[in-house]
mmCIF file of C-alpha atoms in Angstrom:
data_model
loop_
_atom_site.group_PDB
_atom_site.id
_atom_site.type_symbol
_atom_site.label_atom_id
_atom_site.label_comp_id
_atom_site.label_asym_id
_atom_site.label_seq_id
_atom_site.Cartn_x
_atom_site.Cartn_y
_atom_site.Cartn_z
ATOM 1 C CA MET W 1 7.437 -26.858 37.672
ATOM 2 C CA LEU W 2 6.395 -27.838 34.208
ATOM 3 C CA SER W 3 3.849 -25.640 32.091
ATOM 4 C CA PRO W 4 1.023 -27.816 30.561
ATOM 5 C CA LEU W 5 1.704 -29.746 27.194
ATOM 6 C CA LEU W 6 -0.481 -30.588 24.333
ATOM 7 C CA CYS W 7 0.469 -33.085 21.629
ATOM 8 C CA LEU W 8 0.189 -31.489 18.218
ATOM 9 C CA ALA W 9 0.254 -33.281 15.026
ATOM 10 C CA VAL W 10 2.334 -31.263 12.786
ATOM 11 C CA PRO W 11 1.844 -32.084 8.823
ATOM 12 C CA GLY W 12 4.815 -34.411 7.643
ATOM 13 C CA GLU W 13 6.237 -35.072 11.132
ATOM 14 C CA ALA W 14 5.383 -37.768 13.821
ATOM 15 C CA PRO W 15 3.146 -36.035 16.599
ATOM 16 C CA VAL W 16 5.108 -34.141 18.761
ATOM 17 C CA THR W 17 4.459 -32.490 22.271
ATOM 18 C CA ARG W 18 4.870 -28.773 22.162
ATOM 19 C CA ALA W 19 4.385 -26.392 25.430
ATOM 20 C CA LEU W 20 1.239 -24.608 25.256
ATOM 21 C CA SER W 21 0.704 -21.451 27.066
ATOM 22 C CA THR W 22 -2.308 -22.484 29.032
ATOM 23 C CA ALA W 23 -0.355 -22.043 32.290
ATOM 24 C CA PRO W 24 -1.750 -20.029 34.956
ATOM 25 C CA LEU W 25 -0.128 -16.655 35.790
ATOM 26 C CA SER W 26 2.505 -17.939 38.610
ATOM 27 C CA SER W 27 5.204 -16.136 40.476
ATOM 28 C CA ASP W 28 7.779 -18.127 38.382
ATOM 29 C CA GLU W 29 7.683 -15.828 35.130
ATOM 30 C CA ARG W 30 9.354 -18.603 33.026
ATOM 31 C CA VAL W 31 6.162 -20.938 32.839
ATOM 32 C CA PRO W 32 4.135 -18.933 30.961
ATOM 33 C CA ILE W 33 6.905 -17.235 28.621
ATOM 34 C CA GLY W 34 8.095 -20.848 28.012
ATOM 35 C CA SER W 35 4.912 -21.612 27.077
ATOM 36 C CA ALA W 36 4.362 -18.606 24.790
ATOM 37 C CA SER W 37 7.936 -18.733 23.265
ATOM 38 C CA GLY W 38 7.018 -22.566 21.987
ATOM 39 C CA LEU W 39 4.080 -21.598 20.327
ATOM 40 C CA GLY W 40 5.657 -18.730 18.651
ATOM 41 C CA ARG W 41 8.185 -21.118 17.368
ATOM 42 C CA LEU W 42 5.810 -23.412 16.284
ATOM 43 C CA ALA W 43 3.813 -20.842 14.346
ATOM 44 C CA THR W 44 6.030 -21.065 11.286
ATOM 45 C CA CYS W 45 3.569 -21.630 8.799
ATOM 46 C CA ILE W 46 -0.250 -20.939 7.993
ATOM 47 C CA GLU W 47 -1.279 -24.804 8.832
ATOM 48 C CA ASN W 48 0.756 -24.732 11.974
ATOM 49 C CA CYS W 49 -1.158 -21.652 13.319
ATOM 50 C CA GLU W 50 -4.178 -22.961 12.433
ATOM 51 C CA ILE W 51 -3.384 -26.319 14.383
ATOM 52 C CA ILE W 52 -2.504 -24.061 17.346
ATOM 53 C CA ALA W 53 -6.022 -22.164 16.973
ATOM 54 C CA ARG W 54 -7.783 -25.697 17.102
ATOM 55 C CA ALA W 55 -6.007 -26.725 19.962
ATOM 56 C CA GLU W 56 -7.506 -23.965 21.600
ATOM 57 C CA ALA W 57 -4.405 -21.688 22.661
ATOM 58 C CA ILE W 58 -5.480 -18.392 21.674
ATOM 59 C CA ASP W 59 -7.474 -17.263 24.585
ATOM 60 C CA PRO W 60 -5.037 -18.138 27.186
ATOM 61 C CA LEU W 61 -2.583 -16.375 25.430
ATOM 62 C CA LEU W 62 -4.698 -13.357 25.226
ATOM 63 C CA ASP W 63 -5.722 -13.816 28.975
ATOM 64 C CA LEU W 64 -1.915 -14.025 29.928
ATOM 65 C CA LEU W 65 -1.516 -10.619 27.879
ATOM 66 C CA ARG W 66 -4.017 -8.862 29.849
ATOM 67 C CA GLY W 67 -2.898 -9.681 33.205
ATOM 68 C CA GLY W 68 1.282 -10.351 32.526
ATOM 69 C CA SER W 69 4.124 -8.412 33.332
ATOM 70 C CA ASN W 70 5.867 -6.370 30.690
ATOM 71 C CA VAL W 71 8.903 -9.215 30.234
ATOM 72 C CA GLN W 72 5.750 -11.819 29.851
ATOM 73 C CA LYS W 73 3.658 -9.616 27.242
ATOM 74 C CA GLU W 74 6.929 -9.070 24.698
ATOM 75 C CA GLN W 75 6.619 -12.877 24.481
ATOM 76 C CA TYR W 76 2.594 -13.160 24.327
ATOM 77 C CA VAL W 77 2.170 -10.522 21.807
ATOM 78 C CA TRP W 78 5.494 -12.174 19.730
ATOM 79 C CA ALA W 79 3.290 -15.516 19.651
ATOM 80 C CA LEU W 80 0.247 -13.993 18.761
ATOM 81 C CA SER W 81 1.633 -11.626 16.132
ATOM 82 C CA ARG W 82 2.999 -15.225 14.690
ATOM 83 C CA LEU W 83 -0.439 -16.553 14.827
ATOM 84 C CA THR W 84 -1.788 -13.703 13.054
ATOM 85 C CA SER W 85 -0.005 -14.767 9.887
ATOM 86 C CA SER W 86 -3.343 -16.781 9.289
ATOM 87 C CA ASN W 87 -6.530 -15.093 8.342
ATOM 88 C CA VAL W 88 -8.204 -17.642 10.413
ATOM 89 C CA CYS W 89 -6.431 -17.156 13.462
ATOM 90 C CA CYS W 90 -6.092 -13.334 12.856
ATOM 91 C CA GLY W 91 -10.184 -13.811 13.033
ATOM 92 C CA LEU W 92 -9.980 -15.563 16.280
ATOM 93 C CA ILE W 93 -7.551 -13.223 18.106
ATOM 94 C CA ILE W 94 -8.625 -9.865 16.571
ATOM 95 C CA ASP W 95 -11.706 -7.965 18.312
ATOM 96 C CA ASP W 96 -12.107 -4.363 20.121
ATOM 97 C CA GLU W 97 -10.278 -5.534 23.374
ATOM 98 C CA ALA W 98 -7.180 -7.196 21.388
ATOM 99 C CA ILE W 99 -6.692 -4.175 19.247
ATOM 100 C CA SER W 100 -6.786 -2.299 22.520
ATOM 101 C CA LEU W 101 -4.288 -4.064 24.134
ATOM 102 C CA PHE W 102 -2.114 -4.230 21.054
ATOM 103 C CA VAL W 103 -2.210 -0.431 20.684
ATOM 104 C CA GLU W 104 -1.490 0.156 24.240
ATOM 105 C CA LEU W 105 1.739 -1.763 23.709
ATOM 106 C CA LEU W 106 2.557 0.194 20.421
ATOM 107 C CA ARG W 107 2.548 2.946 22.624
ATOM 108 C CA ASN W 108 4.444 1.845 25.777
ATOM 109 C CA GLY W 109 5.712 -1.352 25.346
ATOM 110 C CA SER W 110 9.323 -2.386 25.096
ATOM 111 C CA VAL W 111 11.247 -2.011 21.570
ATOM 112 C CA ASP W 112 10.071 -5.800 20.633
ATOM 113 C CA GLY W 113 6.932 -5.253 22.078
ATOM 114 C CA LYS W 114 5.972 -2.512 20.073
ATOM 115 C CA LEU W 115 7.462 -4.330 16.787
ATOM 116 C CA HIS W 116 5.295 -7.523 17.626
ATOM 117 C CA ALA W 117 2.132 -5.470 18.473
ATOM 118 C CA ALA W 118 2.851 -3.533 15.153
ATOM 119 C CA CYS W 119 2.955 -7.182 13.212
ATOM 120 C CA ALA W 120 -0.326 -7.965 14.714
ATOM 121 C CA LEU W 121 -2.173 -4.985 13.788
ATOM 122 C CA GLY W 122 -0.367 -4.918 10.341
ATOM 123 C CA ASN W 123 -1.903 -8.423 10.094
ATOM 124 C CA ALA W 124 -5.267 -7.473 11.192
ATOM 125 C CA ALA W 125 -5.580 -4.429 8.672
ATOM 126 C CA VAL W 126 -6.013 -6.809 5.918
ATOM 127 C CA ILE W 127 -9.330 -8.718 7.513
ATOM 128 C CA GLY W 128 -11.562 -5.685 7.568
ATOM 129 C CA VAL W 129 -11.180 -4.200 11.165
ATOM 130 C CA ARG W 130 -8.841 -1.173 9.886
ATOM 131 C CA HIS W 131 -11.452 1.432 11.217
ATOM 132 C CA SER W 132 -11.315 -0.215 14.302
ATOM 133 C CA ILE W 133 -7.645 -0.027 14.667
ATOM 134 C CA VAL W 134 -7.719 3.528 13.714
ATOM 135 C CA THR W 135 -10.427 4.460 16.120
ATOM 136 C CA HIS W 136 -8.657 3.066 18.853
ATOM 137 C CA GLY W 137 -5.555 5.405 18.534
ATOM 138 C CA ALA W 138 -3.511 3.446 16.531
ATOM 139 C CA VAL W 139 -2.261 6.143 14.061
ATOM 140 C CA SER W 140 -0.025 8.312 16.335
ATOM 141 C CA PRO W 141 1.968 5.657 17.764
ATOM 142 C CA PHE W 142 2.333 4.181 14.030
ATOM 143 C CA VAL W 143 3.341 7.735 12.691
ATOM 144 C CA ALA W 144 5.809 7.878 15.659
ATOM 145 C CA LEU W 145 7.517 4.670 14.790
ATOM 146 C CA LEU W 146 8.059 6.188 10.764
ATOM 147 C CA GLU W 147 9.836 8.985 12.878
ATOM 148 C CA THR W 148 11.777 7.539 15.632
ATOM 149 C CA GLY W 149 11.397 3.709 15.384
ATOM 150 C CA ARG W 150 14.217 1.174 14.392
ATOM 151 C CA ASN W 151 14.069 -0.359 10.726
ATOM 152 C CA HIS W 152 11.849 -3.536 11.682
ATOM 153 C CA GLN W 153 9.494 -1.224 13.248
ATOM 154 C CA LYS W 154 9.239 1.153 10.603
ATOM 155 C CA ASP W 155 8.821 -2.061 8.270
ATOM 156 C CA GLN W 156 5.604 -2.753 10.348
ATOM 157 C CA ALA W 157 4.885 0.806 10.352
ATOM 158 C CA VAL W 158 4.716 1.773 7.059
ATOM 159 C CA ARG W 159 3.047 -1.608 6.004
ATOM 160 C CA THR W 160 0.173 -0.953 8.316
ATOM 161 C CA LEU W 161 -0.378 2.508 7.382
ATOM 162 C CA ALA W 162 -0.431 1.627 3.724
ATOM 163 C CA ASN W 163 -3.150 -0.958 4.562
ATOM 164 C CA LEU W 164 -5.075 1.523 6.727
ATOM 165 C CA THR W 165 -5.020 3.887 3.759
ATOM 166 C CA VAL W 166 -7.630 1.597 1.698
ATOM 167 C CA ASP W 167 -10.661 3.630 3.881
ATOM 168 C CA LYS W 168 -11.476 6.942 3.139
ATOM 169 C CA LYS W 169 -11.904 7.776 6.815
ATOM 170 C CA ASN W 170 -8.669 6.118 7.753
ATOM 171 C CA ARG W 171 -7.090 8.625 5.076
ATOM 172 C CA ALA W 172 -8.623 11.761 6.804
ATOM 173 C CA GLN W 173 -7.226 10.540 10.453
ATOM 174 C CA ILE W 174 -3.957 9.707 8.610
ATOM 175 C CA THR W 175 -3.565 13.433 7.184
ATOM 176 C CA ARG W 176 -4.833 14.445 10.719
ATOM 177 C CA GLU W 177 -2.426 12.935 12.496
ATOM 178 C CA GLU W 178 0.134 14.381 9.955
ATOM 179 C CA GLY W 179 1.498 11.112 8.573
ATOM 180 C CA ILE W 180 2.099 12.440 5.289
ATOM 181 C CA LEU W 181 5.702 14.084 5.850
ATOM 182 C CA PRO W 182 6.789 11.154 7.725
ATOM 183 C CA LEU W 183 5.710 9.007 4.973
ATOM 184 C CA ALA W 184 7.140 10.946 2.446
ATOM 185 C CA LYS W 185 10.514 11.080 4.488
ATOM 186 C CA VAL W 186 10.418 7.243 4.573
ATOM 187 C CA LEU W 187 9.708 7.140 0.659
ATOM 188 C CA GLN W 188 13.034 9.424 0.160
ATOM 189 C CA ASP W 189 15.293 7.667 2.761
ATOM 190 C CA GLY W 190 13.947 4.140 3.707
ATOM 191 C CA THR W 191 14.782 0.561 2.964
ATOM 192 C CA PRO W 192 13.468 -0.835 -0.500
ATOM 193 C CA CYS W 193 10.766 -2.410 1.330
ATOM 194 C CA GLN W 194 9.715 0.744 3.133
ATOM 195 C CA THR W 195 9.920 2.676 -0.084
ATOM 196 C CA GLY W 196 7.471 0.502 -1.757
ATOM 197 C CA GLN W 197 4.982 0.589 1.121
ATOM 198 C CA ALA W 198 5.255 4.395 1.271
ATOM 199 C CA ALA W 199 4.664 4.561 -2.294
ATOM 200 C CA ARG W 200 1.595 2.574 -1.670
ATOM 201 C CA ALA W 201 0.366 4.798 1.151
ATOM 202 C CA LEU W 202 1.167 7.995 -0.608
ATOM 203 C CA ALA W 203 -0.914 6.587 -3.803
ATOM 204 C CA ASN W 204 -3.918 5.770 -1.574
ATOM 205 C CA LEU W 205 -3.658 9.147 0.260
ATOM 206 C CA ALA W 206 -3.611 10.895 -3.150
ATOM 207 C CA ILE W 207 -6.970 9.650 -3.927
ATOM 208 C CA ASP W 208 -8.388 12.644 -1.715
ATOM 209 C CA GLU W 209 -7.870 15.637 -3.720
ATOM 210 C CA ARG W 210 -7.216 17.840 -0.608
ATOM 211 C CA ASN W 211 -3.966 15.780 0.398
ATOM 212 C CA ILE W 212 -2.522 16.467 -3.018
ATOM 213 C CA ASP W 213 -0.806 19.687 -2.168
ATOM 214 C CA ALA W 214 0.330 18.406 1.160
ATOM 215 C CA ILE W 215 1.860 15.379 -0.500
ATOM 216 C CA THR W 216 3.584 17.857 -3.105
ATOM 217 C CA GLN W 217 4.910 20.034 -0.387
ATOM 218 C CA ALA W 218 6.076 17.052 1.638
ATOM 219 C CA GLY W 219 8.634 16.622 -1.226
ATOM 220 C CA ALA W 220 7.471 13.144 -2.456
ATOM 221 C CA ILE W 221 7.261 13.561 -6.024
ATOM 222 C CA PRO W 222 11.253 13.406 -6.864
ATOM 223 C CA SER W 223 11.263 10.111 -5.105
ATOM 224 C CA LEU W 224 8.341 8.616 -6.844
ATOM 225 C CA VAL W 225 9.914 9.598 -10.164
ATOM 226 C CA SER W 226 13.222 7.774 -8.990
ATOM 227 C CA LEU W 227 11.285 4.755 -8.179
ATOM 228 C CA LEU W 228 9.861 4.600 -11.910
ATOM 229 C CA ARG W 229 13.601 4.107 -12.794
ATOM 230 C CA GLY W 230 13.914 1.371 -10.337
ATOM 231 C CA SER W 231 12.745 -2.143 -9.805
ATOM 232 C CA ASN W 232 9.615 -3.424 -11.130
ATOM 233 C CA ASP W 233 8.116 -4.303 -8.165
ATOM 234 C CA LYS W 234 7.781 -0.335 -6.959
ATOM 235 C CA LYS W 235 6.889 1.051 -10.546
ATOM 236 C CA ASP W 236 3.463 -0.074 -10.201
ATOM 237 C CA GLN W 237 2.687 2.013 -6.591
ATOM 238 C CA ALA W 238 4.698 4.912 -7.667
ATOM 239 C CA THR W 239 2.679 5.155 -11.060
ATOM 240 C CA ARG W 240 -0.161 4.852 -9.397
ATOM 241 C CA ALA W 241 0.362 7.773 -6.971
ATOM 242 C CA LEU W 242 1.806 10.178 -9.546
ATOM 243 C CA ALA W 243 -1.370 9.643 -11.820
ATOM 244 C CA ASN W 244 -3.592 10.583 -8.753
ATOM 245 C CA LEU W 245 -1.094 13.786 -7.851
ATOM 246 C CA ALA W 246 -1.307 14.705 -11.345
ATOM 247 C CA PHE W 247 -4.948 15.375 -10.778
ATOM 248 C CA LYS W 248 -3.975 19.082 -10.021
ATOM 249 C CA PRO W 249 -2.180 21.685 -12.099
ATOM 250 C CA ASP W 250 0.401 22.608 -9.484
ATOM 251 C CA SER W 251 1.555 19.044 -8.813
ATOM 252 C CA ARG W 252 1.587 18.457 -12.722
ATOM 253 C CA SER W 253 4.186 20.921 -12.870
ATOM 254 C CA VAL W 254 6.016 19.179 -10.507
ATOM 255 C CA ILE W 255 5.864 16.024 -11.717
ATOM 256 C CA VAL W 256 7.278 17.142 -15.305
ATOM 257 C CA ASN W 257 10.060 19.210 -13.860
ATOM 258 C CA ALA W 258 10.910 15.858 -12.104
ATOM 259 C CA GLY W 259 11.483 14.153 -14.998
ATOM 260 C CA ALA W 260 8.600 11.749 -15.084
ATOM 261 C CA VAL W 261 7.457 11.885 -18.731
ATOM 262 C CA GLU W 262 10.376 9.692 -20.150
ATOM 263 C CA PRO W 263 10.034 6.917 -17.439
ATOM 264 C CA HIS W 264 6.181 7.228 -17.799
ATOM 265 C CA VAL W 265 6.620 6.547 -21.855
ATOM 266 C CA SER W 266 8.782 3.833 -20.853
ATOM 267 C CA LEU W 267 6.369 1.867 -18.887
ATOM 268 C CA LEU W 268 3.654 2.243 -21.891
ATOM 269 C CA GLY W 269 6.122 -0.152 -23.906
ATOM 270 C CA MET W 270 6.771 -2.670 -21.292
ATOM 271 C CA GLU W 271 5.217 -5.948 -20.756
ATOM 272 C CA GLY W 272 2.286 -5.926 -18.085
ATOM 273 C CA TYR W 273 -1.279 -4.280 -18.301
ATOM 274 C CA SER W 274 -1.145 -2.643 -15.272
ATOM 275 C CA PHE W 275 2.329 -0.595 -16.161
ATOM 276 C CA LYS W 276 0.543 0.395 -19.189
ATOM 277 C CA MET W 277 -2.849 1.172 -17.990
ATOM 278 C CA LEU W 278 -1.407 3.430 -14.771
ATOM 279 C CA ALA W 279 1.342 5.091 -17.271
ATOM 280 C CA VAL W 280 -1.626 6.089 -19.857
ATOM 281 C CA ARG W 281 -3.988 7.749 -17.016
ATOM 282 C CA ALA W 282 -0.986 9.688 -15.812
ATOM 283 C CA LEU W 283 0.343 11.112 -19.086
ATOM 284 C CA ALA W 284 -3.343 11.947 -19.789
ATOM 285 C CA ASN W 285 -3.398 13.959 -16.520
ATOM 286 C CA LEU W 286 0.218 15.460 -17.102
ATOM 287 C CA ALA W 287 -1.048 16.702 -20.656
ATOM 288 C CA LEU W 288 -3.483 18.667 -19.272
ATOM 289 C CA ASN W 289 -0.547 21.534 -18.366
ATOM 290 C CA ALA W 290 0.439 23.464 -21.471
ATOM 291 C CA GLU W 291 4.067 22.798 -20.760
ATOM 292 C CA SER W 292 3.692 19.126 -20.570
ATOM 293 C CA ARG W 293 2.315 18.787 -23.919
ATOM 294 C CA ARG W 294 5.434 19.134 -26.111
ATOM 295 C CA PRO W 295 7.872 16.852 -24.006
ATOM 296 C CA ILE W 296 5.006 14.181 -24.038
ATOM 297 C CA ALA W 297 4.390 14.346 -27.673
ATOM 298 C CA ASN W 298 8.371 14.543 -28.512
ATOM 299 C CA SER W 299 8.713 11.450 -26.384
ATOM 300 C CA GLY W 300 7.202 9.066 -28.674
ATOM 301 C CA ALA W 301 4.140 8.670 -26.353
ATOM 302 C CA VAL W 302 1.696 9.363 -29.346
ATOM 303 C CA GLY W 303 2.324 5.637 -30.995
ATOM 304 C CA PHE W 304 1.675 3.952 -27.617
ATOM 305 C CA PHE W 305 -1.779 6.070 -27.150
ATOM 306 C CA VAL W 306 -2.623 4.838 -30.702
ATOM 307 C CA GLU W 307 -1.766 1.400 -29.822
ATOM 308 C CA ARG W 308 -3.811 1.920 -26.613
ATOM 309 C CA LEU W 309 -6.788 3.137 -28.747
ATOM 310 C CA ARG W 310 -7.084 -0.603 -30.165
ATOM 311 C CA ASP W 311 -6.817 -2.258 -26.862
ATOM 312 C CA GLU W 312 -10.110 -4.377 -25.470
ATOM 313 C CA SER W 313 -9.967 -2.745 -22.612
ATOM 314 C CA ASP W 314 -12.387 0.093 -22.522
ATOM 315 C CA TYR W 315 -10.551 1.965 -19.747
ATOM 316 C CA GLN W 316 -7.356 2.090 -21.826
ATOM 317 C CA ARG W 317 -8.935 3.112 -24.980
ATOM 318 C CA SER W 318 -10.565 6.019 -22.701
ATOM 319 C CA HIS W 319 -7.398 7.405 -21.278
ATOM 320 C CA ALA W 320 -5.750 7.011 -24.161
ATOM 321 C CA ALA W 321 -8.550 9.166 -25.948
ATOM 322 C CA ARG W 322 -8.072 11.580 -23.402
ATOM 323 C CA ALA W 323 -4.288 11.647 -23.579
ATOM 324 C CA LEU W 324 -4.767 12.631 -27.425
ATOM 325 C CA ALA W 325 -7.346 15.106 -26.791
ATOM 326 C CA ASN W 326 -5.393 16.923 -24.044
ATOM 327 C CA LEU W 327 -2.301 17.058 -26.598
ATOM 328 C CA ALA W 328 -4.331 18.299 -29.264
ATOM 329 C CA ILE W 329 -5.137 21.375 -27.401
ATOM 330 C CA GLY W 330 -1.884 22.437 -28.287
ATOM 331 C CA GLU W 331 -1.493 23.209 -31.539
ATOM 332 C CA GLU W 332 1.969 22.745 -31.612
ATOM 333 C CA CYS W 333 1.346 18.948 -30.729
ATOM 334 C CA HIS W 334 -1.300 18.795 -33.905
ATOM 335 C CA THR W 335 1.632 17.619 -36.556
ATOM 336 C CA THR W 336 3.125 14.722 -34.370
ATOM 337 C CA VAL W 337 -0.053 13.462 -33.374
ATOM 338 C CA ILE W 338 -1.058 13.703 -36.915
ATOM 339 C CA GLN W 339 2.118 11.637 -38.107
ATOM 340 C CA GLY W 340 1.172 8.956 -35.626
ATOM 341 C CA ARG W 341 -1.812 8.427 -37.572
ATOM 342 C CA ALA W 342 -4.133 8.882 -34.440
ATOM 343 C CA ILE W 343 -6.730 10.330 -36.320
ATOM 344 C CA PRO W 344 -8.081 7.186 -38.370
ATOM 345 C CA VAL W 345 -7.865 5.143 -35.352
ATOM 346 C CA LEU W 346 -9.956 7.627 -33.225
ATOM 347 C CA VAL W 347 -12.351 7.874 -36.362
ATOM 348 C CA THR W 348 -12.964 4.183 -35.916
ATOM 349 C CA GLN W 349 -13.936 4.490 -32.202
ATOM 350 C CA LEU W 350 -16.752 7.062 -33.024
ATOM 351 C CA SER W 351 -18.784 3.605 -33.705
ATOM 352 C CA CYS W 352 -17.771 1.980 -30.298
ATOM 353 C CA GLU W 353 -20.787 1.345 -27.848
ATOM 354 C CA ASP W 354 -18.993 2.939 -24.873
ATOM 355 C CA GLU W 355 -20.504 6.701 -24.598
ATOM 356 C CA ASP W 356 -18.064 8.015 -22.438
ATOM 357 C CA LEU W 357 -15.149 6.643 -24.866
ATOM 358 C CA LYS W 358 -16.885 8.282 -27.436
ATOM 359 C CA GLU W 359 -17.263 11.566 -25.842
ATOM 360 C CA LYS W 360 -13.517 11.825 -25.302
ATOM 361 C CA VAL W 361 -12.923 10.680 -28.963
ATOM 362 C CA ALA W 362 -15.025 13.318 -30.350
ATOM 363 C CA LEU W 363 -13.405 15.849 -27.862
ATOM 364 C CA ALA W 364 -9.911 14.909 -29.520
ATOM 365 C CA LEU W 365 -10.775 15.270 -33.261
ATOM 366 C CA ALA W 366 -12.607 18.573 -32.470
ATOM 367 C CA ASN W 367 -9.036 19.832 -31.216
ATOM 368 C CA PHE W 368 -7.850 19.315 -34.756
ATOM 369 C CA PRO W 369 -8.713 22.124 -37.553
#
């Protein structure tokens, strides 16, 4: 028996005949499996995925996933996960029932079944169904994959958890499901891909003040500081995480003791707006602690703060003024700040239109005798 066929015109090629998974369930498992496998192999790019969607192949695949055997489900979820790389297909595939099917495979599927379900849910987490993924119980099995999964499974788990942390309610659920410690462990021991995603997840979790102590106690800070010295693609997330963690005094001390001041100051001199923006904010927070001020002042940061005061961005100028105000709380930093010619530039900012910036500038100037 042959599986039904559909002629699909693949761009750049003559029309070709591909197996389409519209075959009904059969005692011969090879029929629907072969169809699903053919679709999965065809879904090599966004355009092909959307051709498959227009050929109405998605609903039959979902039907097969609902009723197939464990062996079949592994192939069906693989094909569906490949299709979810297209946002158009993802929107057609993902609803509450599909999420429930994927979460069930995430919990009880084969090794490959879990991987493909994780991939599908990871792609779905970028199209606005994040809360539904969480309410269907996906957090616990994702956290379990971080702890005991294979590397490819961990790749998908940490990526999806990072995507889920965009939303406050999801962050609370991940915290309740004890996801912080496994994320910190991945940050420490994971592959380069995994550590970047773990840093992103922890940066988002640290937005909520109640998570800061847990992240600090999980030992994440030294690993985040190490990322500051690594490749540029991870520095953004590591700096954002440290800036958020530096909101509390105890974590600020840990950050400084981990040697974070020097790499943050180095970021101030790098090309790229995001590096400078995040580093200024982090250093401004760190300067709230008395023991942090002299290392920051002695590192050459004052000159960079003065440069940022001349920036067109109110955000940059505001955090630079805040950093100088915090440094000036300590009399031991006054000479360094004055020699860095910060005072005249601060005075010029008193005439700006941004009231918040003027308030920070006035505070900085008030800290000098």
